[in-house]
Amino acid sequence: MNPFKFILSTVIVLLGFCSCEKESGKQESTALKSEMPEIKRLFGSQTKTLSNGLQIVVVEEHSVPRVSMSVLYKVGAADDPAHIMGVSHMLEHLFFYGSSKYPDFTRAVGKLGGVAEAYTDYDCTVFNIDCPVEKLGVAFAMEADRMANFCLKDDQVFEREKKVIHEERLTRVENSMHGLLHEFIQNAISPQHPYGKLVIGQPHTLLAISKDDVMAHYKKWYKPHNAVLIVVGDVKAEGVFGEAERAFGGIPSEDASASSLERVRVKNSMTENVHQKIQCTWANIESARVVLCYNTPHFKKDGKRKCFALLLGLRALLEPSCDFYTYFEDKKFISNLTFFCGFAAFDPELLRIQVDLPKTITPKVFLKEFFAKIEQILKNGVKPEDFAREKKLYLINVAYKETDGHRKICDCFTCLARGDTVEGVEASCEDLLSVTEEQANAALKEFLGKKPRALVKMSPESER
Ligand SMILES: [Zn+2]
């Protein structure tokens, strides 16, 4: 028996827009610039594309004698046919059991002294191996084998993984406040777009997926020209290109000239001046959560610099050491506050500000204070010292790649599946460095100055 009980009320209000000031001219923080290293290209990566269309990206990083590799397929849950939503994620699971040479892929990688993992998101499916550097050639051969020869012979494996995924959904969605709320929000704000469903699929779409569906999905998308091989570690790029050519070069691609398959996405039907209020109650939780969803710029339409201006503005507002956060913390109005900025997805997403409230504070009380404080900040701007500090901290996090490790650098290149380029990734630091306080404040005004597209409250009981 599912204990979950909710009231969902959607209030749609049509509203006008607030005016916003134009971005002012460039006033770079020279103090900050002088403290930051001169970074022309962030990772100094080298890239090459094989004749079958497989793109290879190599970052030489010699701190430890290990290597991380990722095979990135430019397909994710948002490309799943609606009636079998979840098929990308199911293929990801089965991809560990579909090779006759390596029937248990994870174990075979373990024997190399390595670790194999994978994940699926809306826009990509990623397979990772971390291993000793001398085993890279074997790891390539293994990845190439499953890219070329995946097959699903064993019905038992198929049925078992289907069950595993059902269990995963129960744990991550049905029995999780975070998962349930995420599913509601996605459904409400993207009713037509596939981002409106969860990557894992829904119980009825999972049931509908057949072995043939999984094989068809693999045959359509898992092609060398729809993949990127990312290698970061104690290697030489030329050596990696040679090894990769030997392992992957023989895999045929029907149309190696196409850089990617066409990804047909439904446009969202929700107009931008529709605002929703969603209220859920669930007796299983102890205190309330509030999520505010706002429009964001999108990197393909608005350019990355505008996206970074908003990102740095949000950090100067919402990071724990900033004035805004401390104000709510000192008043004991929040237990936790995080934000997610969705401007780097393949299709536009929304910015979410997620706040967990202490038991003593209701969403109504919190929101009154939140909007008043936001209005004040948008008028006066963020504290200059908050902006300077957060910009510096963020740049250091992004720029000092050694502290982040090989795996994190691989992850930085997964945006190639969302329409970004190697040079775009390499220019990230310069783009961030160029953002001024004025631009950050202008971006905050433009995007937080409007009513949220969705205001979501989940509480243990309905508000009186
Ligand atoms: Zn899974």
Short mmCIF file of C-alpha atoms and ligand atoms in Angstrom, two decimals:
data_model
loop_
_atom_site.label_atom_id
_atom_site.label_comp_id
_atom_site.label_asym_id
_atom_site.label_seq_id
_atom_site.Cartn_x
_atom_site.Cartn_y
_atom_site.Cartn_z
CA MET A 1 0.00 0.00 0.00
CA ASN A 2 1.51 3.26 -1.02
CA PRO A 3 1.29 5.65 1.95
CA PHE A 4 1.64 8.61 -0.31
CA LYS A 5 -1.20 11.04 -0.33
CA PHE A 6 -1.15 14.33 -2.09
CA ILE A 7 -3.20 17.26 -3.09
CA LEU A 8 -2.13 18.74 -6.36
CA SER A 9 -3.48 22.11 -7.15
CA THR A 10 -2.31 24.03 -10.13
CA VAL A 11 -3.11 27.67 -10.25
CA ILE A 12 -2.38 29.24 -13.56
CA VAL A 13 -1.94 32.94 -13.48
CA LEU A 14 -1.27 35.17 -16.42
CA LEU A 15 1.08 37.96 -15.58
CA GLY A 16 3.02 40.72 -17.28
CA PHE A 17 6.77 40.95 -17.23
CA CYS A 18 8.99 43.13 -15.09
CA SER A 19 11.31 45.40 -16.98
CA CYS A 20 15.00 44.68 -16.79
CA GLU A 21 18.05 46.82 -17.25
CA LYS A 22 20.47 46.23 -20.06
CA GLU A 23 23.83 44.77 -19.18
CA SER A 24 26.34 47.48 -18.47
CA GLY A 25 29.78 47.67 -20.04
CA LYS A 26 32.76 45.52 -19.17
CA GLN A 27 34.44 46.34 -15.89
CA GLU A 28 36.66 43.41 -15.20
CA SER A 29 37.80 42.87 -11.67
CA THR A 30 41.49 43.55 -12.15
CA ALA A 31 42.25 42.57 -8.56
CA LEU A 32 40.74 39.15 -9.18
CA LYS A 33 42.35 38.78 -12.58
CA SER A 34 45.80 39.41 -11.17
CA GLU A 35 45.27 36.66 -8.59
CA MET A 36 44.11 34.13 -11.16
CA PRO A 37 46.40 32.13 -13.40
CA GLU A 38 46.51 33.01 -17.06
CA ILE A 39 44.37 30.29 -18.57
CA LYS A 40 43.93 30.21 -22.29
CA ARG A 41 42.61 26.69 -22.66
CA LEU A 42 41.23 25.02 -19.57
CA PHE A 43 42.44 21.45 -20.02
CA GLY A 44 44.74 21.66 -23.04
CA SER A 45 42.88 18.74 -24.58
CA GLN A 46 43.69 17.25 -27.97
CA THR A 47 41.04 15.81 -30.23
CA LYS A 48 40.90 13.65 -33.33
CA THR A 49 38.05 12.04 -35.27
CA LEU A 50 38.50 8.57 -36.80
CA SER A 51 37.26 7.87 -40.32
CA ASN A 52 34.20 6.06 -38.91
CA GLY A 53 33.23 9.27 -37.10
CA LEU A 54 34.30 8.38 -33.54
CA GLN A 55 35.57 11.53 -31.85
CA ILE A 56 38.44 11.10 -29.37
CA VAL A 57 39.34 13.67 -26.73
CA VAL A 58 42.52 13.25 -24.71
CA VAL A 59 43.70 15.24 -21.69
CA GLU A 60 47.25 14.44 -20.56
CA GLU A 61 47.25 14.59 -16.78
CA HIS A 62 50.26 13.01 -15.14
CA SER A 63 49.53 13.34 -11.43
CA VAL A 64 48.94 9.58 -10.85
CA PRO A 65 49.72 6.54 -13.07
CA ARG A 66 46.07 5.83 -13.78
CA VAL A 67 43.65 6.68 -16.51
CA SER A 68 39.93 7.38 -16.76
CA MET A 69 38.03 6.81 -19.95
CA SER A 70 34.43 7.50 -20.88
CA VAL A 71 32.49 6.40 -23.90
CA LEU A 72 29.76 8.95 -24.35
CA TYR A 73 26.78 8.12 -26.57
CA LYS A 74 24.75 11.08 -27.80
CA VAL A 75 21.44 9.58 -26.77
CA GLY A 76 19.53 9.76 -23.52
CA ALA A 77 16.10 9.38 -22.00
CA ALA A 78 14.79 12.45 -23.83
CA ASP A 79 15.36 10.54 -27.08
CA ASP A 80 13.34 7.52 -25.88
CA PRO A 81 10.09 6.90 -27.77
CA ALA A 82 7.30 8.04 -25.37
CA HIS A 83 5.66 4.61 -25.08
CA ILE A 84 8.94 2.98 -23.99
CA MET A 85 10.40 5.80 -21.88
CA GLY A 86 13.25 4.27 -19.90
CA VAL A 87 14.74 2.27 -22.79
CA SER A 88 18.03 4.25 -22.79
CA HIS A 89 18.51 3.49 -19.11
CA MET A 90 17.57 -0.17 -19.62
CA LEU A 91 20.13 -0.49 -22.43
CA GLU A 92 22.73 1.05 -20.11
CA HIS A 93 22.04 -1.73 -17.56
CA LEU A 94 22.06 -4.50 -20.16
CA PHE A 95 25.22 -3.19 -21.82
CA PHE A 96 27.17 -4.82 -18.97
CA TYR A 97 25.88 -8.29 -19.97
CA GLY A 98 25.68 -8.20 -23.77
CA SER A 99 29.15 -9.27 -24.88
CA SER A 100 29.98 -12.92 -25.58
CA LYS A 101 33.67 -12.23 -24.87
CA TYR A 102 32.95 -10.45 -21.58
CA PRO A 103 29.57 -11.71 -20.35
CA ASP A 104 30.09 -9.97 -17.00
CA PHE A 105 31.73 -6.70 -18.03
CA THR A 106 32.10 -5.25 -14.52
CA ARG A 107 33.96 -8.33 -13.31
CA ALA A 108 36.23 -8.34 -16.37
CA VAL A 109 37.19 -4.70 -15.72
CA GLY A 110 37.73 -5.57 -12.04
CA LYS A 111 40.29 -8.17 -13.15
CA LEU A 112 42.27 -5.38 -14.83
CA GLY A 113 42.43 -3.58 -11.48
CA GLY A 114 39.80 -1.19 -12.71
CA VAL A 115 36.27 -0.03 -12.00
CA ALA A 116 33.43 0.16 -14.56
CA GLU A 117 30.38 2.37 -14.05
CA ALA A 118 27.70 4.00 -16.17
CA TYR A 119 24.83 6.44 -16.02
CA THR A 120 22.02 7.72 -18.19
CA ASP A 121 20.63 11.21 -18.21
CA TYR A 122 18.20 13.04 -20.49
CA ASP A 123 20.77 13.86 -23.15
CA CYS A 124 23.47 11.21 -22.92
CA THR A 125 24.48 7.74 -21.80
CA VAL A 126 27.98 7.45 -20.40
CA PHE A 127 30.16 4.37 -19.72
CA ASN A 128 33.20 4.91 -17.53
CA ILE A 129 36.28 2.82 -16.83
CA ASP A 130 39.04 3.83 -14.41
CA CYS A 131 42.08 1.54 -14.63
CA PRO A 132 45.88 1.36 -14.40
CA VAL A 133 47.38 3.14 -17.36
CA GLU A 134 49.04 -0.01 -18.81
CA LYS A 135 45.60 -1.65 -19.12
CA LEU A 136 44.11 1.11 -21.29
CA GLY A 137 44.57 -0.87 -24.53
CA VAL A 138 42.64 -3.85 -23.08
CA ALA A 139 39.91 -1.52 -21.79
CA PHE A 140 39.62 -0.03 -25.30
CA ALA A 141 39.28 -3.51 -26.81
CA MET A 142 36.54 -4.34 -24.33
CA GLU A 143 34.57 -1.14 -24.98
CA ALA A 144 35.00 -1.59 -28.75
CA ASP A 145 33.71 -5.15 -28.48
CA ARG A 146 30.46 -4.13 -26.83
CA MET A 147 30.04 -1.11 -29.11
CA ALA A 148 30.28 -3.42 -32.15
CA ASN A 149 28.86 -6.74 -30.95
CA PHE A 150 26.26 -6.13 -28.24
CA CYS A 151 23.52 -8.76 -28.28
CA LEU A 152 20.81 -9.95 -25.92
CA LYS A 153 20.73 -13.71 -25.99
CA ASP A 154 19.82 -14.42 -22.40
CA ASP A 155 16.13 -13.92 -21.52
CA GLN A 156 16.92 -14.40 -17.84
CA VAL A 157 19.35 -11.49 -17.82
CA PHE A 158 16.79 -9.28 -19.56
CA GLU A 159 14.03 -10.13 -17.08
CA ARG A 160 16.38 -9.81 -14.11
CA GLU A 161 17.55 -6.32 -15.11
CA LYS A 162 13.95 -5.26 -15.71
CA LYS A 163 13.19 -6.25 -12.11
CA VAL A 164 16.30 -4.41 -10.90
CA ILE A 165 15.06 -1.26 -12.63
CA HIS A 166 11.57 -1.61 -11.13
CA GLU A 167 13.22 -1.85 -7.71
CA GLU A 168 15.40 1.14 -8.53
CA ARG A 169 12.27 3.14 -9.38
CA LEU A 170 10.58 2.12 -6.13
CA THR A 171 13.59 3.24 -4.10
CA ARG A 172 14.43 6.36 -6.02
CA VAL A 173 10.95 7.60 -6.90
CA GLU A 174 7.93 6.01 -5.22
CA ASN A 175 9.52 5.88 -1.76
CA SER A 176 11.60 9.02 -1.97
CA MET A 177 10.42 12.52 -1.25
CA HIS A 178 13.10 13.87 -3.53
CA GLY A 179 12.18 11.50 -6.39
CA LEU A 180 8.45 12.04 -6.14
CA LEU A 181 8.73 15.76 -5.99
CA HIS A 182 11.14 15.73 -8.91
CA GLU A 183 8.66 13.71 -10.96
CA PHE A 184 5.82 16.15 -10.15
CA ILE A 185 7.90 19.16 -11.01
CA GLN A 186 9.15 17.68 -14.27
CA ASN A 187 5.60 16.74 -15.26
CA ALA A 188 4.23 20.16 -14.40
CA ILE A 189 6.86 22.34 -16.03
CA SER A 190 7.52 20.24 -19.14
CA PRO A 191 4.17 18.61 -19.85
CA GLN A 192 4.88 17.78 -23.52
CA HIS A 193 8.66 17.66 -23.60
CA PRO A 194 10.43 14.38 -22.66
CA TYR A 195 12.21 16.25 -19.82
CA GLY A 196 8.74 16.05 -18.22
CA LYS A 197 9.22 12.32 -17.55
CA LEU A 198 11.94 10.72 -15.47
CA VAL A 199 15.00 9.09 -17.04
CA ILE A 200 14.07 5.79 -15.39
CA GLY A 201 10.65 5.73 -17.12
CA GLN A 202 7.24 5.00 -15.65
CA PRO A 203 5.94 1.60 -14.46
CA HIS A 204 3.79 1.10 -17.57
CA THR A 205 6.52 2.16 -20.04
CA LEU A 206 9.03 -0.12 -18.30
CA LEU A 207 6.63 -3.05 -18.61
CA ALA A 208 6.17 -2.30 -22.31
CA ILE A 209 9.89 -2.47 -23.21
CA SER A 210 10.81 -5.65 -25.09
CA LYS A 211 14.20 -7.14 -25.97
CA ASP A 212 13.59 -6.04 -29.57
CA ASP A 213 13.05 -2.45 -28.43
CA VAL A 214 16.39 -2.50 -26.60
CA MET A 215 18.20 -3.95 -29.62
CA ALA A 216 16.58 -1.42 -31.97
CA HIS A 217 17.66 1.40 -29.67
CA TYR A 218 21.23 0.07 -29.60
CA LYS A 219 21.36 -0.37 -33.38
CA LYS A 220 20.08 3.14 -34.01
CA TRP A 221 22.21 5.14 -31.58
CA TYR A 222 25.31 3.19 -30.51
CA LYS A 223 27.38 4.03 -33.56
CA PRO A 224 30.96 5.32 -33.64
CA HIS A 225 29.82 8.58 -35.26
CA ASN A 226 27.33 9.13 -32.43
CA ALA A 227 29.94 8.53 -29.71
CA VAL A 228 32.86 10.32 -28.11
CA LEU A 229 35.79 8.57 -26.43
CA ILE A 230 37.22 10.72 -23.64
CA VAL A 231 40.54 9.73 -22.06
CA VAL A 232 42.14 11.57 -19.15
CA GLY A 233 45.25 10.41 -17.35
CA ASP A 234 48.92 9.58 -17.45
CA VAL A 235 49.02 9.11 -21.23
CA LYS A 236 50.36 10.72 -24.39
CA ALA A 237 47.67 11.83 -26.79
CA GLU A 238 49.41 10.42 -29.89
CA GLY A 239 49.67 6.99 -28.24
CA VAL A 240 45.99 7.08 -27.28
CA PHE A 241 44.94 8.03 -30.82
CA GLY A 242 46.91 5.05 -32.17
CA GLU A 243 45.47 2.57 -29.64
CA ALA A 244 41.95 3.90 -30.23
CA GLU A 245 42.35 3.55 -34.00
CA ARG A 246 43.39 -0.10 -33.57
CA ALA A 247 40.49 -0.91 -31.21
CA PHE A 248 37.61 1.17 -32.62
CA GLY A 249 38.75 2.02 -36.16
CA GLY A 250 37.30 -1.16 -37.68
CA ILE A 251 33.76 -0.62 -36.40
CA PRO A 252 31.65 0.39 -39.38
CA SER A 253 29.38 3.41 -39.37
CA GLU A 254 26.63 3.62 -41.99
CA ASP A 255 27.02 7.35 -42.31
CA ALA A 256 30.29 8.47 -40.84
CA SER A 257 29.87 11.92 -42.39
CA ALA A 258 26.99 12.74 -40.00
CA SER A 259 28.38 14.07 -36.75
CA SER A 260 25.28 12.91 -34.87
CA LEU A 261 21.90 11.41 -35.48
CA GLU A 262 18.98 13.78 -35.63
CA ARG A 263 17.39 14.23 -32.24
CA VAL A 264 13.78 15.17 -32.70
CA ARG A 265 12.43 16.73 -29.53
CA VAL A 266 8.88 17.90 -28.94
CA LYS A 267 8.63 21.60 -28.11
CA ASN A 268 7.07 22.54 -24.82
CA SER A 269 3.53 23.83 -25.16
CA MET A 270 3.65 25.87 -21.96
CA THR A 271 3.99 29.58 -22.71
CA GLU A 272 6.47 31.62 -20.75
CA ASN A 273 3.92 33.72 -18.90
CA VAL A 274 2.14 30.78 -17.36
CA HIS A 275 2.89 30.38 -13.66
CA GLN A 276 1.97 27.33 -11.64
CA LYS A 277 1.51 26.74 -7.95
CA ILE A 278 1.87 23.12 -6.95
CA GLN A 279 1.13 21.97 -3.45
CA CYS A 280 1.66 18.41 -2.25
CA THR A 281 1.22 16.93 1.20
CA TRP A 282 2.91 13.74 2.29
CA ALA A 283 2.63 12.47 5.85
CA ASN A 284 5.98 10.63 5.56
CA ILE A 285 8.07 13.78 5.69
CA GLU A 286 8.92 15.74 8.81
CA SER A 287 9.32 19.24 7.47
CA ALA A 288 8.51 21.11 4.29
CA ARG A 289 10.43 21.63 1.08
CA VAL A 290 9.91 24.51 -1.35
CA VAL A 291 11.14 24.59 -4.95
CA LEU A 292 11.10 27.76 -7.03
CA CYS A 293 11.53 27.27 -10.80
CA TYR A 294 12.59 30.19 -13.00
CA ASN A 295 13.46 30.61 -16.66
CA THR A 296 17.18 30.58 -17.45
CA PRO A 297 19.20 31.60 -20.48
CA HIS A 298 20.19 28.68 -22.72
CA PHE A 299 23.77 28.38 -23.97
CA LYS A 300 22.83 27.76 -27.61
CA LYS A 301 20.38 30.66 -27.84
CA ASP A 302 21.78 33.23 -25.40
CA GLY A 303 25.49 32.37 -25.40
CA LYS A 304 27.54 30.96 -22.56
CA ARG A 305 28.63 34.31 -21.14
CA LYS A 306 25.06 35.21 -20.24
CA CYS A 307 24.60 31.78 -18.67
CA PHE A 308 27.79 32.22 -16.66
CA ALA A 309 26.67 35.73 -15.58
CA LEU A 310 23.53 34.21 -14.07
CA LEU A 311 25.47 31.31 -12.56
CA LEU A 312 27.96 33.61 -10.81
CA GLY A 313 25.12 35.91 -9.70
CA LEU A 314 23.32 32.92 -8.18
CA ARG A 315 26.46 31.77 -6.43
CA ALA A 316 26.96 35.27 -4.95
CA LEU A 317 23.38 35.04 -3.69
CA LEU A 318 22.81 31.44 -2.66
CA GLU A 319 26.13 29.94 -1.55
CA PRO A 320 26.30 29.35 2.24
CA SER A 321 28.91 32.04 2.89
CA CYS A 322 26.87 34.78 1.17
CA ASP A 323 24.83 37.48 2.82
CA PHE A 324 21.47 36.23 1.49
CA TYR A 325 22.00 32.66 2.72
CA THR A 326 23.36 33.78 6.10
CA TYR A 327 20.35 36.06 6.60
CA PHE A 328 17.93 33.11 6.36
CA GLU A 329 20.22 30.81 8.30
CA ASP A 330 20.56 33.25 11.21
CA LYS A 331 16.79 33.65 11.37
CA LYS A 332 16.51 29.83 11.41
CA PHE A 333 14.30 29.98 8.31
CA ILE A 334 16.16 27.28 6.34
CA SER A 335 17.78 23.91 6.98
CA ASN A 336 19.31 23.68 3.54
CA LEU A 337 19.26 25.64 0.30
CA THR A 338 20.61 24.48 -3.06
CA PHE A 339 20.11 25.44 -6.66
CA PHE A 340 20.34 23.78 -10.04
CA CYS A 341 20.91 25.84 -13.16
CA GLY A 342 19.69 24.01 -16.25
CA PHE A 343 21.21 26.13 -19.03
CA ALA A 344 23.61 23.45 -20.30
CA ALA A 345 21.04 20.81 -21.31
CA PHE A 346 20.40 19.96 -24.99
CA ASP A 347 16.99 21.71 -24.76
CA PRO A 348 16.19 24.60 -22.40
CA GLU A 349 15.52 23.63 -18.79
CA LEU A 350 14.53 25.73 -15.77
CA LEU A 351 16.55 27.08 -12.87
CA ARG A 352 15.45 25.55 -9.55
CA ILE A 353 16.05 26.91 -6.10
CA GLN A 354 15.31 24.20 -3.56
CA VAL A 355 14.86 24.99 0.11
CA ASP A 356 14.34 22.62 3.04
CA LEU A 357 12.59 24.34 5.91
CA PRO A 358 12.93 23.62 9.62
CA LYS A 359 9.82 22.15 11.30
CA THR A 360 8.96 25.51 12.84
CA ILE A 361 8.69 27.38 9.52
CA THR A 362 5.84 27.01 7.04
CA PRO A 363 6.32 27.60 3.30
CA LYS A 364 4.05 30.64 3.53
CA VAL A 365 6.19 32.34 6.17
CA PHE A 366 9.41 31.50 4.35
CA LEU A 367 8.20 32.64 0.93
CA LYS A 368 7.00 36.04 2.17
CA GLU A 369 10.48 36.73 3.53
CA PHE A 370 12.21 35.20 0.48
CA PHE A 371 10.44 37.40 -2.07
CA ALA A 372 10.96 40.54 0.04
CA LYS A 373 14.69 39.81 0.33
CA ILE A 374 15.01 38.99 -3.38
CA GLU A 375 13.32 42.27 -4.30
CA GLN A 376 15.78 44.16 -2.12
CA ILE A 377 18.80 42.38 -3.64
CA LEU A 378 17.63 42.90 -7.20
CA LYS A 379 17.35 46.62 -6.43
CA ASN A 380 20.73 46.99 -4.75
CA GLY A 381 22.73 44.13 -6.27
CA VAL A 382 24.60 41.33 -4.50
CA LYS A 383 27.30 42.29 -2.01
CA PRO A 384 30.46 43.08 -4.04
CA GLU A 385 32.61 41.00 -1.68
CA ASP A 386 30.24 38.01 -2.08
CA PHE A 387 30.55 38.28 -5.87
CA ALA A 388 34.34 38.63 -5.83
CA ARG A 389 34.81 35.71 -3.44
CA GLU A 390 32.37 33.35 -5.15
CA LYS A 391 33.76 34.11 -8.60
CA LYS A 392 37.26 33.39 -7.37
CA LEU A 393 36.24 30.19 -5.57
CA TYR A 394 34.33 28.91 -8.57
CA LEU A 395 37.17 29.69 -10.96
CA ILE A 396 39.60 27.90 -8.68
CA ASN A 397 37.27 24.88 -8.57
CA VAL A 398 37.02 24.84 -12.33
CA ALA A 399 40.60 25.79 -13.16
CA TYR A 400 42.68 23.74 -10.77
CA LYS A 401 41.94 20.47 -12.48
CA GLU A 402 44.54 18.51 -10.50
CA THR A 403 42.44 18.69 -7.35
CA ASP A 404 39.38 17.39 -9.18
CA GLY A 405 40.88 14.21 -10.61
CA HIS A 406 40.65 12.38 -13.92
CA ARG A 407 37.04 11.33 -13.61
CA LYS A 408 35.80 14.88 -13.08
CA ILE A 409 37.68 16.09 -16.13
CA CYS A 410 36.04 13.33 -18.20
CA ASP A 411 32.68 14.56 -16.90
CA CYS A 412 33.44 18.10 -18.09
CA PHE A 413 33.37 16.79 -21.67
CA THR A 414 29.98 15.04 -21.43
CA CYS A 415 28.47 18.36 -22.56
CA LEU A 416 29.63 17.30 -26.07
CA ALA A 417 26.42 15.24 -26.09
CA ARG A 418 24.39 18.38 -25.38
CA GLY A 419 25.65 20.35 -28.35
CA ASP A 420 28.79 21.92 -26.85
CA THR A 421 32.22 21.66 -28.48
CA VAL A 422 35.72 20.83 -27.26
CA GLU A 423 36.72 24.45 -27.79
CA GLY A 424 33.63 25.57 -25.84
CA VAL A 425 34.76 23.47 -22.87
CA GLU A 426 38.31 24.77 -23.19
CA ALA A 427 37.08 28.40 -23.15
CA SER A 428 35.01 27.98 -19.95
CA CYS A 429 37.51 29.69 -17.67
CA GLU A 430 37.98 32.67 -19.94
CA ASP A 431 34.20 33.01 -20.25
CA LEU A 432 33.79 32.87 -16.47
CA LEU A 433 36.63 35.30 -15.88
CA SER A 434 35.03 37.85 -18.20
CA VAL A 435 31.79 38.06 -16.18
CA THR A 436 31.50 41.35 -14.28
CA GLU A 437 29.52 42.06 -11.14
CA GLU A 438 27.25 44.34 -13.18
CA GLN A 439 26.52 41.56 -15.67
CA ALA A 440 25.77 39.12 -12.84
CA ASN A 441 23.36 41.58 -11.21
CA ALA A 442 21.69 42.28 -14.57
CA ALA A 443 21.23 38.54 -15.15
CA LEU A 444 19.72 38.08 -11.68
CA LYS A 445 17.34 40.97 -12.36
CA GLU A 446 16.35 39.54 -15.72
CA PHE A 447 15.62 36.02 -14.49
CA LEU A 448 14.72 36.30 -10.79
CA GLY A 449 12.85 39.58 -11.37
CA LYS A 450 9.97 37.66 -12.90
CA LYS A 451 7.50 35.50 -11.06
CA PRO A 452 8.67 31.88 -10.86
CA ARG A 453 7.34 29.64 -13.62
CA ALA A 454 6.48 27.14 -10.92
CA LEU A 455 6.29 27.39 -7.17
CA VAL A 456 6.21 23.98 -5.53
CA LYS A 457 5.52 23.23 -1.89
CA MET A 458 5.67 19.82 -0.29
CA SER A 459 4.61 19.67 3.37
CA PRO A 460 3.73 17.02 5.95
CA GLU A 461 0.24 18.52 6.20
CA SER A 462 -1.78 21.08 4.27
CA GLU A 463 -1.20 24.68 5.14
CA ARG A 464 -3.99 26.43 6.92
ZN ZN B 1 19.99 2.14 -13.14
#
